[in-house]
Short mmCIF file of C-alpha atoms in Angstrom, two decimals:
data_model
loop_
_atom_site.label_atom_id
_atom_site.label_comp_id
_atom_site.label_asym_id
_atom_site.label_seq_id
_atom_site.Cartn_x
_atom_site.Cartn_y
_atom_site.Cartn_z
CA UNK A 27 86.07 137.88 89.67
CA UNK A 28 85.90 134.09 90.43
CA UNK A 29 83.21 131.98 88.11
CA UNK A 30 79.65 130.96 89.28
CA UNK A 31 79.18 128.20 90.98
CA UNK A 32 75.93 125.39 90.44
CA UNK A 33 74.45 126.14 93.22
CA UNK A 34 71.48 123.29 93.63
CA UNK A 35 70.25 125.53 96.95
CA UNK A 36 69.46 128.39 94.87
CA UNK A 37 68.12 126.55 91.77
CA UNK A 38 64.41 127.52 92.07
CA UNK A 39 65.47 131.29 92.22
CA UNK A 40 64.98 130.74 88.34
CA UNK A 41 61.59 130.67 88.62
CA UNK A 42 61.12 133.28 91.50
CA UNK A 43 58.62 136.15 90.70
CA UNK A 44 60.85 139.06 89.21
CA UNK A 45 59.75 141.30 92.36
CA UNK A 46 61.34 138.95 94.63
CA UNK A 47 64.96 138.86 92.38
CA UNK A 48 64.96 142.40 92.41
CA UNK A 49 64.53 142.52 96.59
CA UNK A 50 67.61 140.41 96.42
CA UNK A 51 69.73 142.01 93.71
CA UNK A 52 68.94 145.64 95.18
CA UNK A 53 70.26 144.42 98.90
CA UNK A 54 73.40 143.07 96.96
CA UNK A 55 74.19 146.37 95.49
CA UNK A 56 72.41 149.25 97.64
CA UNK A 57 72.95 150.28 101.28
CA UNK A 58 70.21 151.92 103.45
CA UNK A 59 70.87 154.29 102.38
CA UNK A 60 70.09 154.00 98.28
CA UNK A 61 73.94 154.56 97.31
CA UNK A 62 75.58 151.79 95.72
CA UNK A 63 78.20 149.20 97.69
CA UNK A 64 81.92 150.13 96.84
CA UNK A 65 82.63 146.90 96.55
CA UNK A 66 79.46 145.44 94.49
CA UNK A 67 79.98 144.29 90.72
CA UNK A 68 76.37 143.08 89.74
CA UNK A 69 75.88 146.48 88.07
CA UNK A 70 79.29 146.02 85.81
CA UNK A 71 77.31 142.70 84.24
CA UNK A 72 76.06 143.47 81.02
CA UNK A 73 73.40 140.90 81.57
CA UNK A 74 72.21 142.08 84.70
CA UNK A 75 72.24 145.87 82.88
CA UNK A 76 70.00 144.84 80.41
CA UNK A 77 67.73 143.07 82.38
CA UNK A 78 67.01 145.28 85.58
CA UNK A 79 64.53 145.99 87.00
CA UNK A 80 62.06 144.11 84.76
CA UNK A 81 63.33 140.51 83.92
CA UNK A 82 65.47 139.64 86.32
CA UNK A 83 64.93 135.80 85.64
CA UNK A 84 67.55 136.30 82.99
CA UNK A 85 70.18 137.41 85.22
CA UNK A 86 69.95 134.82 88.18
CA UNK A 87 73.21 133.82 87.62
CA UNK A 88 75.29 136.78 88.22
CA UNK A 89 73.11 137.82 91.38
CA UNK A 90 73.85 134.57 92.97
CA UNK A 91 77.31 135.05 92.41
CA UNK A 92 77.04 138.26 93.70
CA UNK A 93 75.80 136.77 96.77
CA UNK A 94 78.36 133.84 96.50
CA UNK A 95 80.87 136.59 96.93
CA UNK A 96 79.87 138.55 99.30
CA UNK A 97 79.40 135.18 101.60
CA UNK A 98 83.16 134.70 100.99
CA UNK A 99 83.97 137.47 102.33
CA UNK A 100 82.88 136.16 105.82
CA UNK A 101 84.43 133.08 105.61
CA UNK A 102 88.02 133.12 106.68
CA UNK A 103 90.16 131.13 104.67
CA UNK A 104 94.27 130.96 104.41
CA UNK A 105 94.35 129.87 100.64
CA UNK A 106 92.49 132.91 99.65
CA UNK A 107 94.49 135.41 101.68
CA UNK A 108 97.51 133.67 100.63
CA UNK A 109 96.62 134.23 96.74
CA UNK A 110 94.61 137.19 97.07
CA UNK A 111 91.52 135.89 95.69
CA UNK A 112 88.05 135.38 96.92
CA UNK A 113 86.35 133.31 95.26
CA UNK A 114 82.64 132.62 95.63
CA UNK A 115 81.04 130.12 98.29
CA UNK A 116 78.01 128.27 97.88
CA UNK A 117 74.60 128.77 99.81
CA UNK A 118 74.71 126.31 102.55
CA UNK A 119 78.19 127.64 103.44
CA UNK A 120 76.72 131.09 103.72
CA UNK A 121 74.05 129.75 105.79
CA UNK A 122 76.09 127.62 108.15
CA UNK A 123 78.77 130.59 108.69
CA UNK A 124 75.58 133.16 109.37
CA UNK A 125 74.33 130.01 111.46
CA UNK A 126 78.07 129.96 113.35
CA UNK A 127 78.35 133.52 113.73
CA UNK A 128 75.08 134.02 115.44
CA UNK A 129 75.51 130.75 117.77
CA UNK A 130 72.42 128.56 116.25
CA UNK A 131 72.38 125.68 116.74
CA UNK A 132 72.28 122.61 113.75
CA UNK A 133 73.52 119.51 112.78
CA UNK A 134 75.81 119.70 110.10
CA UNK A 135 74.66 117.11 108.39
CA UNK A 136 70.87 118.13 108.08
CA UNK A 137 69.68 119.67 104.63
CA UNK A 138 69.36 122.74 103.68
CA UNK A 139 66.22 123.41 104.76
CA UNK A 140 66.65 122.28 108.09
CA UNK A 141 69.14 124.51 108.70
CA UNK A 142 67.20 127.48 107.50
CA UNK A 143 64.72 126.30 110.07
CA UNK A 144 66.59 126.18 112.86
CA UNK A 145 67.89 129.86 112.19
CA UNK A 146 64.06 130.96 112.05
CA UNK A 147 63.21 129.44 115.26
CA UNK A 148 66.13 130.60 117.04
CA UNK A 149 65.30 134.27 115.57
CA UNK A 150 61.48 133.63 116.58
CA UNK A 151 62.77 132.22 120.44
CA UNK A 152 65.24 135.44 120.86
CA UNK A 153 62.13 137.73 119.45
CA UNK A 154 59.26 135.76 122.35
CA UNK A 155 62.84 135.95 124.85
CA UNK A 156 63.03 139.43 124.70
CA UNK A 157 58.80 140.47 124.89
CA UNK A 158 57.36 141.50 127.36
CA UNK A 159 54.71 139.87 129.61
CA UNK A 160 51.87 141.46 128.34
CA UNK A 161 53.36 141.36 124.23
CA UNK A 162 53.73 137.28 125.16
CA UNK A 163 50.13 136.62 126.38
CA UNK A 164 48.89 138.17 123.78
CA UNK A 165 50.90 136.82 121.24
CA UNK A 166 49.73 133.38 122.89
CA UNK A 167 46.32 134.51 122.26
CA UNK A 168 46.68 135.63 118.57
CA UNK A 169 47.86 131.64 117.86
CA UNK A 170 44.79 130.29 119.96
CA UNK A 171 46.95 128.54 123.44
CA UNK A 172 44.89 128.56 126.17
CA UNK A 173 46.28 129.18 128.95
CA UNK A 174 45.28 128.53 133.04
CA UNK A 175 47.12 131.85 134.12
CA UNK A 176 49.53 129.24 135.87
CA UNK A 177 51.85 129.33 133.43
CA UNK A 178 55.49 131.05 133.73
CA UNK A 179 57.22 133.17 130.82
CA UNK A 180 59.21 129.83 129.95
CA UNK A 181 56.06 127.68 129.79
CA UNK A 182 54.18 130.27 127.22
CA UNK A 183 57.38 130.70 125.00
CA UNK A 184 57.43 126.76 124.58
CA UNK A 185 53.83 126.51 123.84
CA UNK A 186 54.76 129.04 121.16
CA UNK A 187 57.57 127.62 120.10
CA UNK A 188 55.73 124.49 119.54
CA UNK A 189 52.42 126.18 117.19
CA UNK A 190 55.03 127.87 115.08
CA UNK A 191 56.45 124.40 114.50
CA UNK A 192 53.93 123.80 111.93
CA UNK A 193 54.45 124.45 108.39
CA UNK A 194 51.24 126.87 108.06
CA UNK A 195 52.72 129.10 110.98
CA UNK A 196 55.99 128.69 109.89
CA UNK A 197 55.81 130.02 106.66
CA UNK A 198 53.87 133.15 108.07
CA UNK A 199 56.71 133.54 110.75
CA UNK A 200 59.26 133.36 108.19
CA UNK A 201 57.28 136.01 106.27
CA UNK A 202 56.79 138.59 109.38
CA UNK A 203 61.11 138.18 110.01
CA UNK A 204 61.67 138.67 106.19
CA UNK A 205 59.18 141.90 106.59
CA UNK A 206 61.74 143.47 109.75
CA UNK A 207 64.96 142.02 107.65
CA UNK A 208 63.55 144.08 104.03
CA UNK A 209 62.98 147.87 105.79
CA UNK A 210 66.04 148.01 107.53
CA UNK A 211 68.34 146.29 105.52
CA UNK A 212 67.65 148.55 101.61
CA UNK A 213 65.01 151.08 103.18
CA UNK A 214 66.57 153.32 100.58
CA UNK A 215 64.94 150.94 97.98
CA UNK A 216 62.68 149.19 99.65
CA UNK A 217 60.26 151.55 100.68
CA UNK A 218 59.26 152.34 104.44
CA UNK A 219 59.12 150.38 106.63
CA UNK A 220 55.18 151.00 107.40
CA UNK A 221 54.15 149.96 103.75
CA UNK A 222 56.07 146.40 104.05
CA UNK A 223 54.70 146.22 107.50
CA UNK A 224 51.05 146.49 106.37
CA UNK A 225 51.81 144.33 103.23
CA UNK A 226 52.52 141.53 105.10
CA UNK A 227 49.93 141.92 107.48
CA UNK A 228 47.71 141.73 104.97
CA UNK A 229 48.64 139.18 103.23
CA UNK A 230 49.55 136.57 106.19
CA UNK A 231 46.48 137.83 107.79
CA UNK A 232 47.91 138.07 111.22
CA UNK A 233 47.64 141.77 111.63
CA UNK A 234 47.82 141.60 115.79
CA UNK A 235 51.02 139.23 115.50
CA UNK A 236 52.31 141.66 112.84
CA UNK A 237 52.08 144.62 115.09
CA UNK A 238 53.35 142.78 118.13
CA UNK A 239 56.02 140.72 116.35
CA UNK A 240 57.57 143.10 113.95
CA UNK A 241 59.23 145.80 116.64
CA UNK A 242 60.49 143.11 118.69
CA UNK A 243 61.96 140.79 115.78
CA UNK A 244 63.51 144.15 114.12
CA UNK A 245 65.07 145.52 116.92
CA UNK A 246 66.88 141.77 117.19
CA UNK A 247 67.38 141.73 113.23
CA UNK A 248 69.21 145.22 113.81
CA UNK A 249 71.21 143.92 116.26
CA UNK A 250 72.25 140.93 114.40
CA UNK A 251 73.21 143.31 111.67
CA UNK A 252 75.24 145.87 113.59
CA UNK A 253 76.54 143.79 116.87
CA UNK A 254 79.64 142.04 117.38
CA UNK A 255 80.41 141.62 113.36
CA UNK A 256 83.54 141.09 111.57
CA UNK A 257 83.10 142.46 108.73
CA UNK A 258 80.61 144.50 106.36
CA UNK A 259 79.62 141.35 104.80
CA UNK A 260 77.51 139.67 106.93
CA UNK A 261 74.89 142.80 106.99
CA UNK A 262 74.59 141.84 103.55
CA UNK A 263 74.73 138.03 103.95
CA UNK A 264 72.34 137.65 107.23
CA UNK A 265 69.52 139.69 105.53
CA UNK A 266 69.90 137.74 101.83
CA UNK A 267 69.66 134.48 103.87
CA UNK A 268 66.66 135.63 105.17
CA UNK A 269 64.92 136.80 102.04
CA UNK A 270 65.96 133.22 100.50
CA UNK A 271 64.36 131.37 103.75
CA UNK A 272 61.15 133.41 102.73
CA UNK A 273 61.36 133.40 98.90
CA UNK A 274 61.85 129.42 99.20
CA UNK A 275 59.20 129.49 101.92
CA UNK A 276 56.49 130.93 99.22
CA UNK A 277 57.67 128.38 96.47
CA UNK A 278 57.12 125.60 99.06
CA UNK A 279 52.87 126.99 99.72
CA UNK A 280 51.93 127.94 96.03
#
């Protein structure tokens, strides 16, 4: 098992409520269905043993190289097959290979959190893409656009896709994705899928977009997770990436 790597993108996972670090550390090492991965290790580290499930702050380390793992794992690379090692990767790479794999669009060069952005909006412009007619106007309606009635499908989804631009909406977006991503991904752990549905509706206090927004955006989530993947990995890597996007999200509005 390769060392942990400083990983300055996952730094304020240190100080992430405990509830949030489980979420993470029970997708690491739990399918859907509640039985442990073959290939996880988080549960051989005495640290992590004797802090789960309460105090997970003192085992950050070994879940994020966990994750730093399982994100090399998607990432080809002839040095590693050569040796036979894999050795962890760090955050951004995970993100930028999820962002590659799924055709999103970046810049390189952009931080962190623009990155995580972009793979939001284009989650949030697949989600409005595939509504229907009635679903859209109403989801238009739920952020306040007024609209003439002259408007085409391509016209509402831009006026959309410009309100959830805003950091407010934003964060609430990022929340109602992380809510389809948490169900499906350890509904063996989790809970169902009704309970985190009506916890974030809640809480965001968007109940309409909720219910309109959640089958649409997990039906896509699913297919991200099942469709046209390499390799067992990346249904562990696309929904972590997603929880981080929302954990870092909260940090960002406390």
């Amino acid at each position: 098992m390769s060392n942990y790597l400083e990983d300055k993108d996952l730094e304020f996972l240190k100080n992430c409520p405990n509830e949030d670090l489980k979420a993470l550390a029970d997708l690491l090492v739990f399918d859907k269905d509640g039985k442990k991965r073959w290939n996880e290790k988080l549960t051989r580290k005495k640290v992590y043993l004797e802090n789960y499930p309460n105090n997970l702050r003192n085992a950050v380390n070994d879940i994020v190289l966990e994750l730093q793992c399982y994100g090399a794992d998607t990432i080809a690379s002839a040095v590693r097959e050569i040796f036979g090692k894999q050795p962890g990767v760090p955050y951004r790479e995970i993100l930028m290979d999820v962002c590659d794999k799924k055709n999103v669009s970046y810049n390189k060069s952009s931080s962190t959190e623009r990155i995580e952005y972009h793979l939001i909006q284009s989650i949030i412009e697949e989600t409005l893409q595939k509504a229907s007619d009635e679903d859209l106007l109403a989801i238009a309606d739920e952020l306040g656009i007024r609209l003439t009635g002259e408007e085409n499908r391509d016209q509402i989804t831009d006026n959309i896709l410009q309100k959830s631009t805003s950091p407010t909406l934003y964060s609430k977006m990022t929340e109602i994705v992380y809510s389809a991503v948490v169900p499906g991904a350890i509904a063996g752990v989790a809970g169902a899928a009704a309970a985190q549905v009506a916890l974030v509706a809640a809480r965001v206090g968007l109940p309409r977009l909720v219910g309109l927004a959640i089958p649409a955006i997990n039906a896509f989530m699913w297919g991200w997770l099942i469709k046209d993947l390499s390799g067992p990995a990346y249904r562990i890597t696309v929904p972590a990436v997603i929880m981080i996007i929302n954990f870092r999200q909260k940090r960002s509005i406390v």
